[in-house]
Tab-separated table of C-alpha atoms and ligand atoms in Angstrom:
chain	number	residue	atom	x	y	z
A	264	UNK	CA	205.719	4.094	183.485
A	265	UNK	CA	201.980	3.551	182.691
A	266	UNK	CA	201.260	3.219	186.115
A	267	UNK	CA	202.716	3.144	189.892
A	268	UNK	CA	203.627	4.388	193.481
A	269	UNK	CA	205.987	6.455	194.888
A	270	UNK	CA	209.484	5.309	195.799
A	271	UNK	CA	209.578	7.503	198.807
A	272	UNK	CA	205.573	7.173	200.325
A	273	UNK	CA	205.184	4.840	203.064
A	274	UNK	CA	201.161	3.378	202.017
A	275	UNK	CA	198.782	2.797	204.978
A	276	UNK	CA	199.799	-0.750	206.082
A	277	UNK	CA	197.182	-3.635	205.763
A	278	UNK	CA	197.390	-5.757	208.358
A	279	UNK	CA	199.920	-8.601	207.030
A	280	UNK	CA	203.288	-9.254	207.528
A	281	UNK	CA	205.262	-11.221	205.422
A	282	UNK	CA	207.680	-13.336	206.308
A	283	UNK	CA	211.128	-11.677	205.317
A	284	UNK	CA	212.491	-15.232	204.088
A	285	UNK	CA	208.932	-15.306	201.971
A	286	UNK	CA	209.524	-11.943	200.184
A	287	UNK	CA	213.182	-12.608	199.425
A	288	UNK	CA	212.373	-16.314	198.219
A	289	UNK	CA	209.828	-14.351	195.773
A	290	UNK	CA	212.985	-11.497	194.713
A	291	UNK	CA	215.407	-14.859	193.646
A	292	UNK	CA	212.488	-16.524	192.156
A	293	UNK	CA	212.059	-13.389	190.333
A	294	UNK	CA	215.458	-13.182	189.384
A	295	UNK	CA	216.094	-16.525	187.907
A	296	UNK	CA	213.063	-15.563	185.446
A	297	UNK	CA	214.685	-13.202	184.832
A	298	UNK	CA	217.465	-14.516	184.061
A	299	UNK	CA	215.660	-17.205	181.683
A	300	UNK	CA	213.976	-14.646	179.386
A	301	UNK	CA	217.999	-13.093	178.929
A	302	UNK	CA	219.385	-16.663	178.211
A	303	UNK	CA	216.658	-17.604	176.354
A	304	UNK	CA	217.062	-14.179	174.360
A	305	UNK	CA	220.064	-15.067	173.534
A	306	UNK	CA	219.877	-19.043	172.936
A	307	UNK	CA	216.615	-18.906	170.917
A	308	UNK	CA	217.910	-18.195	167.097
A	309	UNK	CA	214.841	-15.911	166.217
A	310	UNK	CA	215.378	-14.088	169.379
A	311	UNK	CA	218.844	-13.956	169.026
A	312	UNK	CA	218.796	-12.588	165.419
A	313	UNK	CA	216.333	-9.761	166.927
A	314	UNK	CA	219.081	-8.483	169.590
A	315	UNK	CA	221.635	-8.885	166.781
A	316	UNK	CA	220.338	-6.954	164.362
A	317	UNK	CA	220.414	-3.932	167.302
A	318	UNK	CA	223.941	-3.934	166.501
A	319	UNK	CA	223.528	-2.832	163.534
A	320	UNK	CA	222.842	1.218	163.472
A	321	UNK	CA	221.583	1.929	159.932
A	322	UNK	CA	218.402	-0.521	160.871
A	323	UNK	CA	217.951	0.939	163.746
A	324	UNK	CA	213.997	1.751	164.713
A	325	UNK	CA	213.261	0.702	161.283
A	326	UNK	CA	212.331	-2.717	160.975
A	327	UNK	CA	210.818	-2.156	164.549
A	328	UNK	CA	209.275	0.393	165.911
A	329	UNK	CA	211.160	-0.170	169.401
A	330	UNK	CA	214.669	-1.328	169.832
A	331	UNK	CA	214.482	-5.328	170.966
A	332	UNK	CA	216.942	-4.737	173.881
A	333	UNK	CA	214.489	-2.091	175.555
A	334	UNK	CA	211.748	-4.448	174.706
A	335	UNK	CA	213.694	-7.594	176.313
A	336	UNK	CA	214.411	-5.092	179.411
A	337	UNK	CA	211.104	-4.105	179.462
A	338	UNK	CA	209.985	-7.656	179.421
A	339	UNK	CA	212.125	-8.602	181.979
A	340	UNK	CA	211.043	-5.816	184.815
A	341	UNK	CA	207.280	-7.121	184.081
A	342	UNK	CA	207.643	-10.189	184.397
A	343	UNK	CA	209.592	-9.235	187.984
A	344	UNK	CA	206.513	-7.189	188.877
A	345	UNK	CA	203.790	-9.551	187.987
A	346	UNK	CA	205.726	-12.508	189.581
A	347	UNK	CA	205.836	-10.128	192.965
A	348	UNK	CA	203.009	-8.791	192.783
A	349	UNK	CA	200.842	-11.817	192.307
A	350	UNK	CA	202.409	-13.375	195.737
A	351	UNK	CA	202.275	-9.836	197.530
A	352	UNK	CA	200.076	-7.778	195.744
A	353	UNK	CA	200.690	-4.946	198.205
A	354	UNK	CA	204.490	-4.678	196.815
A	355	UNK	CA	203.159	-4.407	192.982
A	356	UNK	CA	202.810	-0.663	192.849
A	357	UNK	CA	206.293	-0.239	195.010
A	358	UNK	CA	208.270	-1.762	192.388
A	359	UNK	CA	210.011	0.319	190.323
A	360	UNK	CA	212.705	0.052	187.472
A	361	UNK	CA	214.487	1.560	185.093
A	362	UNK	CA	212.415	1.228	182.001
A	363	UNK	CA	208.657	2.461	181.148
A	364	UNK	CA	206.470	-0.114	180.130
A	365	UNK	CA	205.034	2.266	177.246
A	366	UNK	CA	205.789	1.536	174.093
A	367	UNK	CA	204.156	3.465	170.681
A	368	UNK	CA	204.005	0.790	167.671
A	369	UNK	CA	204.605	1.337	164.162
A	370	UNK	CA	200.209	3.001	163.686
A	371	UNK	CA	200.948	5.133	166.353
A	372	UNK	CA	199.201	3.277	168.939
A	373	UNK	CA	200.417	3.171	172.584
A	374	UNK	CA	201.123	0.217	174.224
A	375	UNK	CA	202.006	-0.756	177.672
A	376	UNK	CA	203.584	-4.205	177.881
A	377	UNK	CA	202.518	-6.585	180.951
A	378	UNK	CA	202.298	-9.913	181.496
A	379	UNK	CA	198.909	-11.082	180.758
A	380	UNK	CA	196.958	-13.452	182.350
A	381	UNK	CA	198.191	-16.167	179.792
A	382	UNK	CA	200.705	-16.774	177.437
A	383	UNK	CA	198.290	-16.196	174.653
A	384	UNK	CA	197.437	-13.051	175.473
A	385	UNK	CA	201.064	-11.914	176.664
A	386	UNK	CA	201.849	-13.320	173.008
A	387	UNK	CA	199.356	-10.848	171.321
A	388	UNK	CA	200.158	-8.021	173.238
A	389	UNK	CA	203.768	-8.716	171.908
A	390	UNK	CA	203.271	-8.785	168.632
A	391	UNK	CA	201.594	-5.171	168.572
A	392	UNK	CA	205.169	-3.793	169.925
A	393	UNK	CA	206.828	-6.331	167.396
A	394	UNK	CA	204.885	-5.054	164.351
A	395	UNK	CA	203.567	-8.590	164.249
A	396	UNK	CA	206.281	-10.539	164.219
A	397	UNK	CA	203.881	-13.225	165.784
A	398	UNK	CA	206.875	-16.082	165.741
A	399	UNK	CA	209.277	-13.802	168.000
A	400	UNK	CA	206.305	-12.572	170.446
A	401	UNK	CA	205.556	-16.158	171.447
A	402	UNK	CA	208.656	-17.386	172.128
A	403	UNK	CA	209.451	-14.606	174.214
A	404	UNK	CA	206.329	-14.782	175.897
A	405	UNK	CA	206.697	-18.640	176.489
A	406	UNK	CA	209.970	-17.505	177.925
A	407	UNK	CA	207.800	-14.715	180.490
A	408	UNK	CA	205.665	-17.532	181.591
A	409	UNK	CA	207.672	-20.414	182.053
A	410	UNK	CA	207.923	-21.440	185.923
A	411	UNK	CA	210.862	-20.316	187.910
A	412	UNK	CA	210.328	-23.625	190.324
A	413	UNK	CA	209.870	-23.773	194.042
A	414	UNK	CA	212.432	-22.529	196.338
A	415	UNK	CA	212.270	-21.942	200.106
A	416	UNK	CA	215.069	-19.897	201.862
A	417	UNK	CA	215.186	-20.399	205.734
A	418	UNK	CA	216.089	-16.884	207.220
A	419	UNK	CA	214.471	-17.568	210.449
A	420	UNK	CA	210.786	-15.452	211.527
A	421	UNK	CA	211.561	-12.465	210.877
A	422	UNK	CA	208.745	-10.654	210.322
A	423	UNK	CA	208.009	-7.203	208.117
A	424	UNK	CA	204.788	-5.749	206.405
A	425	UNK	CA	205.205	-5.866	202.485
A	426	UNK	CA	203.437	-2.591	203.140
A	427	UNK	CA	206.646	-0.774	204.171
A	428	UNK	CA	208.502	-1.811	201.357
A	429	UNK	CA	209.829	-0.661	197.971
A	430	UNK	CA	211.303	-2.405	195.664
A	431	UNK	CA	214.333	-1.093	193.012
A	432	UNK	CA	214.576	-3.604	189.677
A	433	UNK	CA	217.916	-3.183	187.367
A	434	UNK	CA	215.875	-6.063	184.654
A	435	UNK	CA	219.546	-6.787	182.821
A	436	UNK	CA	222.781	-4.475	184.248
A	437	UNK	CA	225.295	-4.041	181.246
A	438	UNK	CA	222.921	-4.442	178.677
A	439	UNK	CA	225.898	-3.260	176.322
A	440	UNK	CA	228.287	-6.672	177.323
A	441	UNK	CA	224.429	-8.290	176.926
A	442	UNK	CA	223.997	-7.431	173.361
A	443	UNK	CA	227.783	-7.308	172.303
A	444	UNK	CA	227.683	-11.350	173.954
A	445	UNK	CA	231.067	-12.325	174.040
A	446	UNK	CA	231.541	-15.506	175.448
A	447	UNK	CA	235.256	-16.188	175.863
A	448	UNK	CA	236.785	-13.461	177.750
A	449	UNK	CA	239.131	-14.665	180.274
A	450	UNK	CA	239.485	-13.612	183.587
A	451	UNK	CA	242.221	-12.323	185.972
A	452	UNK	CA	241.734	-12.552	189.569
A	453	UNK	CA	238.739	-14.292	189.134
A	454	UNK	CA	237.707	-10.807	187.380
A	455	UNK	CA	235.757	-10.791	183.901
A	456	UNK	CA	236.437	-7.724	182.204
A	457	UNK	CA	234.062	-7.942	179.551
A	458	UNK	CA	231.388	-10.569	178.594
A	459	UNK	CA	228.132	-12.148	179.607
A	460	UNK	CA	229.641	-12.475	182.437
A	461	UNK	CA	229.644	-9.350	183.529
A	462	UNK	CA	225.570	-9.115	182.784
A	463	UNK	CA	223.549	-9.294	185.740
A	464	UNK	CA	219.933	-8.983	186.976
A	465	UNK	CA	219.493	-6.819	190.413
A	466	UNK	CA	216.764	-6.507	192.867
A	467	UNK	CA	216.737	-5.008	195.753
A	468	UNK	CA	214.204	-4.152	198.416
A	469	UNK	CA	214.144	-1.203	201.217
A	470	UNK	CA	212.799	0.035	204.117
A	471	UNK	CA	210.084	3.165	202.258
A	472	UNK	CA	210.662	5.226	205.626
A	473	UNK	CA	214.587	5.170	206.210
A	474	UNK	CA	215.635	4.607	202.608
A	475	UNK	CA	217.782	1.580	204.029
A	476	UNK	CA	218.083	-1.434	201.558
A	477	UNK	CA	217.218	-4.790	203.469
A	478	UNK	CA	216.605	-7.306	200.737
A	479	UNK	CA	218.463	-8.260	197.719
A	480	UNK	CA	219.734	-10.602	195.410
A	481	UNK	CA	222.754	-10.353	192.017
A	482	UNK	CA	221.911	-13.011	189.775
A	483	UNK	CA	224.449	-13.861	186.842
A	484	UNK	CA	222.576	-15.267	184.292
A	485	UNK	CA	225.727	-16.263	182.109
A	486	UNK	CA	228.183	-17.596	184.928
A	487	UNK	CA	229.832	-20.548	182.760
A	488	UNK	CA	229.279	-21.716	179.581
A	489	UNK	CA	229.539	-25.351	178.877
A	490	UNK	CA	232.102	-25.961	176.304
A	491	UNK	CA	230.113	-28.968	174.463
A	492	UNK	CA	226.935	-27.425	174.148
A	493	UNK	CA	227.582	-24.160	174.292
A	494	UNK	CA	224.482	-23.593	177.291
A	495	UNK	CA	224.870	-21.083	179.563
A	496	UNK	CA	224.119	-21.746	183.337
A	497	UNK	CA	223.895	-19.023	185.820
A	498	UNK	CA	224.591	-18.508	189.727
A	499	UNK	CA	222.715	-15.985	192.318
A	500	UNK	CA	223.924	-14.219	195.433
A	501	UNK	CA	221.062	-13.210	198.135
A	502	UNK	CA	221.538	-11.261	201.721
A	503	UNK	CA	219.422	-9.867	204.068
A	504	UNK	CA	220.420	-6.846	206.600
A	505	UNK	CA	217.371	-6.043	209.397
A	506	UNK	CA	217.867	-4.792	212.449
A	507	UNK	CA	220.333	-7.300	214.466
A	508	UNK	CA	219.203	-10.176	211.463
A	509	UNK	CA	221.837	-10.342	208.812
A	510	UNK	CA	221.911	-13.716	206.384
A	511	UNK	CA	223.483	-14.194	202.881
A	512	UNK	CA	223.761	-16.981	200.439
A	513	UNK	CA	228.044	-16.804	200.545
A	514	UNK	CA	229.332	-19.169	202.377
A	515	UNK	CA	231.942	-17.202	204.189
A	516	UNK	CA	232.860	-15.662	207.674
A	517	UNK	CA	234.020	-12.299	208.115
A	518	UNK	CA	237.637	-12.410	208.501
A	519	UNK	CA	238.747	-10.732	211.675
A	520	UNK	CA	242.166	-9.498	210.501
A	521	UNK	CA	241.367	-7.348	207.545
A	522	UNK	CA	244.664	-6.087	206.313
A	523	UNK	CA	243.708	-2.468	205.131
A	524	UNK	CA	247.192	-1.706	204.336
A	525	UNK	CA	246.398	-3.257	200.850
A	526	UNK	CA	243.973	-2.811	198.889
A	527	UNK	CA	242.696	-4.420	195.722
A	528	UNK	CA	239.594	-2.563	193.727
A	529	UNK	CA	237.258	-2.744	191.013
A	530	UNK	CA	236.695	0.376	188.926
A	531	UNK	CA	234.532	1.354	185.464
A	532	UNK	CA	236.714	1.350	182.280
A	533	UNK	CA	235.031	4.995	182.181
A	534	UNK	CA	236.557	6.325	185.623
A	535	UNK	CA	237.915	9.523	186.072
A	536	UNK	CA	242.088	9.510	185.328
A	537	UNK	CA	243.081	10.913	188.864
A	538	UNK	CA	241.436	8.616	190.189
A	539	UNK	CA	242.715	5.758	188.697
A	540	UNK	CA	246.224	6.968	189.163
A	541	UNK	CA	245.563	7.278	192.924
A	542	UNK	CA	244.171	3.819	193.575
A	543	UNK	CA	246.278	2.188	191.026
A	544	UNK	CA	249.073	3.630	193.330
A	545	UNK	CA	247.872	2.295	195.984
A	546	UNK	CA	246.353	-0.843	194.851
A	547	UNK	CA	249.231	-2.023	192.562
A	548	UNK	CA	248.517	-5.162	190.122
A	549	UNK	CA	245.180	-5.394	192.287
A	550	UNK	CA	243.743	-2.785	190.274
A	551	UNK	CA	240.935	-4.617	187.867
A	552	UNK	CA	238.816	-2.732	185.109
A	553	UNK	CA	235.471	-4.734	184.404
A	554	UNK	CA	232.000	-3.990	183.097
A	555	UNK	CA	228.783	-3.614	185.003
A	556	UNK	CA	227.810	-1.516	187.971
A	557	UNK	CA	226.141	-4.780	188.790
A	558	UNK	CA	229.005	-6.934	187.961
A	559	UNK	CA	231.592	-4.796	189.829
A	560	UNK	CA	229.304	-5.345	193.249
A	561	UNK	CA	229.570	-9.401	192.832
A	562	UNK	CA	233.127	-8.688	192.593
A	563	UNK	CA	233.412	-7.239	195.791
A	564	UNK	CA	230.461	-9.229	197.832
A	565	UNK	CA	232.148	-12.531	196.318
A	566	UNK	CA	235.813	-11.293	197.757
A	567	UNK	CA	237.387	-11.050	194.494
A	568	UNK	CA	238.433	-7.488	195.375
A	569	UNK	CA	237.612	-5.154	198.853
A	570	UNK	CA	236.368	-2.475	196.584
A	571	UNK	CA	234.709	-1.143	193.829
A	572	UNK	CA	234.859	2.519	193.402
A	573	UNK	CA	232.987	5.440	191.006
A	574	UNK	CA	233.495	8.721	191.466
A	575	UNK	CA	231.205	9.873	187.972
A	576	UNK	CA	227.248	10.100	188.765
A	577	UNK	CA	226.015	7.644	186.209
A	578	UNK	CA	225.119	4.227	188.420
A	579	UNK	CA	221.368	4.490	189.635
A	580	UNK	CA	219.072	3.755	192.689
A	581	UNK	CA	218.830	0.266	190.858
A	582	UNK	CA	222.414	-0.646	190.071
A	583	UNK	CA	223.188	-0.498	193.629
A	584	UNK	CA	219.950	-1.514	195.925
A	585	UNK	CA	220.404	-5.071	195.726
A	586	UNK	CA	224.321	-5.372	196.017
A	587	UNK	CA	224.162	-3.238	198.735
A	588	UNK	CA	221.606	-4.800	201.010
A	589	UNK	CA	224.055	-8.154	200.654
A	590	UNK	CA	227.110	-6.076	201.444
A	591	UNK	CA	225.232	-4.527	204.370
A	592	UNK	CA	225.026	-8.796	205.654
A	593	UNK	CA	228.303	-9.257	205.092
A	594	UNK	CA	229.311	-6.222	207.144
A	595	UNK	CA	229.927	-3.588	204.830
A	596	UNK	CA	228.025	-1.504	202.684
A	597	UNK	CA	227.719	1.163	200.036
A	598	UNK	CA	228.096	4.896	200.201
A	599	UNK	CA	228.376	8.636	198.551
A	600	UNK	CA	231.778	8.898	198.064
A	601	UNK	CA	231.780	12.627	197.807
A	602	UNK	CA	229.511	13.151	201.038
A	603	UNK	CA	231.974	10.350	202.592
A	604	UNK	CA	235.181	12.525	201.616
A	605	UNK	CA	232.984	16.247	202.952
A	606	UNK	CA	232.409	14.620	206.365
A	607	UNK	CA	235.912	13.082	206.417
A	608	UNK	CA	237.672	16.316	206.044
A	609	UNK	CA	235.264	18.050	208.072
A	610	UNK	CA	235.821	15.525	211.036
A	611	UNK	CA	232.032	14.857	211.244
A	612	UNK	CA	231.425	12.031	213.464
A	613	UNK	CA	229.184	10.038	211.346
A	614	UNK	CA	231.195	9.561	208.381
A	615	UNK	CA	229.293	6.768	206.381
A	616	UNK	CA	226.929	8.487	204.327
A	617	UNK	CA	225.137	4.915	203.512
A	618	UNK	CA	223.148	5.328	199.961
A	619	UNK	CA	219.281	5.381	200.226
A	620	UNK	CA	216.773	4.784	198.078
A	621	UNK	CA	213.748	6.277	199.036
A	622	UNK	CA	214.780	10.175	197.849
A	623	UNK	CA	215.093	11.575	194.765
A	624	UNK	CA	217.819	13.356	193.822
A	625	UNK	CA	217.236	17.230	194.698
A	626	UNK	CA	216.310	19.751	191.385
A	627	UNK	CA	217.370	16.896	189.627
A	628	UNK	CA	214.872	15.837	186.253
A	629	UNK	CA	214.403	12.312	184.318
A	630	UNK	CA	216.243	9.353	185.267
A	631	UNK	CA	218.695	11.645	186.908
A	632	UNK	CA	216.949	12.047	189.725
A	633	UNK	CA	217.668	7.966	190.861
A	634	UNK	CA	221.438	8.857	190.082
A	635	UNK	CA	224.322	7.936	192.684
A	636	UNK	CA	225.232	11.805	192.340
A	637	UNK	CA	228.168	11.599	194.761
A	638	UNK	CA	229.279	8.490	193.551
A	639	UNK	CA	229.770	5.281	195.448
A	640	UNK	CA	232.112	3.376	197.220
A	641	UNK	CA	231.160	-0.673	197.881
A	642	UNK	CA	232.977	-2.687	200.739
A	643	UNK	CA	232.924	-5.411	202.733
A	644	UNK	CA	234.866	-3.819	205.373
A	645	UNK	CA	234.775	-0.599	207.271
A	646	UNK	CA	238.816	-0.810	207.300
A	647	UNK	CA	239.079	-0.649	203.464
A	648	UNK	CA	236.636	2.230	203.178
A	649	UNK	CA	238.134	4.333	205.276
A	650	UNK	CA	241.586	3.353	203.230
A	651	UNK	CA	239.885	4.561	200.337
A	652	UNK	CA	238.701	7.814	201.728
A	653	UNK	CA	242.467	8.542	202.598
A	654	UNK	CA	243.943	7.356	199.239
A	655	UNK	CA	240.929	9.820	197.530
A	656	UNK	CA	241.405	12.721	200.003
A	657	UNK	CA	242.878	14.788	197.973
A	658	UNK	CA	239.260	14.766	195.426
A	659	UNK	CA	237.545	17.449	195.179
A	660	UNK	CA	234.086	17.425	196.377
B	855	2IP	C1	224.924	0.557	183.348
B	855	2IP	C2	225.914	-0.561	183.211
B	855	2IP	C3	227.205	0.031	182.805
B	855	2IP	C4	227.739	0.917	183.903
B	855	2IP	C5	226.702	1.979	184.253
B	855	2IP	C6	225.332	1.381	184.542
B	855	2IP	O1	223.636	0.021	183.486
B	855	2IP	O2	226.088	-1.290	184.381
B	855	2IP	O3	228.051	-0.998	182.485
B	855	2IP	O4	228.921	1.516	183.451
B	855	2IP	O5	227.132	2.686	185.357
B	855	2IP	O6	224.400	2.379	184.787
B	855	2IP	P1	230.354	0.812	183.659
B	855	2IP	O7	230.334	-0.502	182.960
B	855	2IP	O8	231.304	1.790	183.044
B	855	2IP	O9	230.497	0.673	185.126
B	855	2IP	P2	222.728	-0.448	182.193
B	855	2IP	O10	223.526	-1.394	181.380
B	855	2IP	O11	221.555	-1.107	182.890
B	855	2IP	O12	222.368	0.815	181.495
B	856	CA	CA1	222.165	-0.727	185.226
């Protein structure tokens, strides 16, 4: 990244405290610009044509010095920072993302791509990474500046400094699904398990001191598609966990009686085969395979399924900040599977080894150091966690 904090230093504190229900209206505002760049990346024909000809891997880095997708990405995390960071400008340097903003164009010249002041400039600075292509750079920079609207959540007065803060951006989860764009997959269980669907934007905010996520929001930016016109609308899913305060955007109660002697889960197409024999024993038919770290969350915080499971190390700090701090106010949460299964045999009291996000990963290098090492396990109940733990016990870890 051309520039930023650390994900793990608390900053001296001015003294202002935002209202929590102000900082999380400015993460879904965020989000649903978000997710109108990706539609309109995808609706716009010149922009379209751009992500399409990604596909194709002889033209790859040819016609442009960057790939679109990163670019898009790229796009998407700055606008997310600048829209922050202009309403808490003490957040801006705490916000941190997958994707460096530093791109080299076609003379060699390095660029770092932000949202300018106006459209006109954002434009320009566009069409430097685009090798010109003037046409494309505005109409994704009208896209960066277009207004996400008002919107005013009511989460009471809670009250915390921006100040002790960070913030974890996942611009467009599944950007594989994203560019691949199928539009007609159908669903079983209520459970995409490939399509636009299963593309989602996450942010998520947490405590710098503790790690703890408190703040997030899952928006699906291609929820349904409307058969006539072939427009794309989206949905978003917000929760907030401080303290004794926990609010969401579902509309459901906890249910009492969780029946932990079944179990229905979510699990990557790309998960270990021991593992999928051992829940798919256990789970039966409710065993679903779908796309997206991000997805597979919004599976489990909408009830579709109690879990979604991943015993590999390749989901990130930002796949799983935002999901989790919604599980967290619906009463469950997100942890290290492998650390879960160590304290389980070893009979250590605390056994929920809750995922943080303030610490990198130890001797780790590169993105690798934001990995989910252990792997994760995301629930809405503490019964169907620990049913998972005893279906898995037998894993090594
Ligand atoms: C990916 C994406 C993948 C997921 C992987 C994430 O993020 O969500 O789909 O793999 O873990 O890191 P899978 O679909 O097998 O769960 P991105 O698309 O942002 O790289
Ligand atoms: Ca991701």
């Amino acid at each position: 990244m051309c520039s930023g904090g650390s994900a793990m230093a608390p900053r001296s504190s001015g003294p202002e405290a935002g209202r929590m229900s102000d900082v999380l209206a400015a993460l879904v505002r965020a989000s649903e610009k978000a997710a109108n760049i990706a539609r309109a990346c995808r609706q716009e024909a010149l922009l379209f044509q751009l992500l399409i000809e990604e596909k194709k891997e002889e033209d790859k880095n040819k016609k442009f010095v960057t790939d679109f997708k990163t670019l898009a990405d790229v796009l998407v995390q700055e606008a997310i920072k600048h829209d922050i960071g202009q309403q808490f400008p003490d957040l801006k340097e705490y916000i941190f993302g997958e994707e460096s903003n530093e791109f080299t164009n076609g003379l060699g010249q390095k660029i770092c791509v932000k949202i300018c002041e106006t459209e006109k400039e954002t434009a320009k600075l566009l069409s430097l990474v685009l090798d010109g292509n003037e046409e494309a750079a505005s109409a994704l920079a009208s896209a960066a500046h277009q207004s996400a609207g008002e919107l005013e959540l009511d989460t009471g007065h809670t009250e915390i400094p921006p100040s002790m803060l960070g913030v974890w951006v996942d611009p467009i989860d599944s950007t594989f699904q994203y560019i691949k764009g199928i539009g007609d997959s159908v669903a079983r269980g209520g459970v995409h398990s490939q399509g636009l669907q299963c593309v989602t934007v996450l942010i998520g905010a947490y405590l710098l001191h503790s790690g703890m996520p408190v703040m997030g929001v899952v928006n699906q930016p291609f929820a349904a598609q409307d058969p006539n016109t072939k427009r794309w609308t989206g949905q978003y899913f917000w929760g907030l966990s401080f303290e004794d305060v926990k609010l969401n955007s579902l509309q459901t109660t906890p249910d009492p009686l969780v029946d932990s002697t079944h179990l229905s889960a979510v699990l990557s197409s790309g998960e270990a085969p021991s593992v999928r024999e051992q829940l798919g024993m256990a789970c039966g038919e409710d065993i679903h395979y779908a796309a997206g770290a991000g997805y597979k969350c919004l599976c489990v915080i909408r009830g579709l399924v109690d879990v979604y499971v991943f015993s590999e190390d390749t989901t990130f700090k930002w796949d799983c900040c935002g999901p989790h701090a919604i599980l967290c106010s619906l009463g469950g949460g997100m942890v290290d599977l492998k650390e879960s299964l160590r304290r389980r045999r070893e009979g250590t009291s605390d056994q929920c080894a809750e995922l943080l996000y303030n610490a990198p990963v130890a001797g780790a290098h590169g993105v690798d150091r934001w990995a989910n090492a252990g792997g994760l396990v995301a629930f809405r109940s503490c019964a169907h966690l620990e049913r998972v733990l005893c279906v898995l016990s037998s894993l090594p870890c």
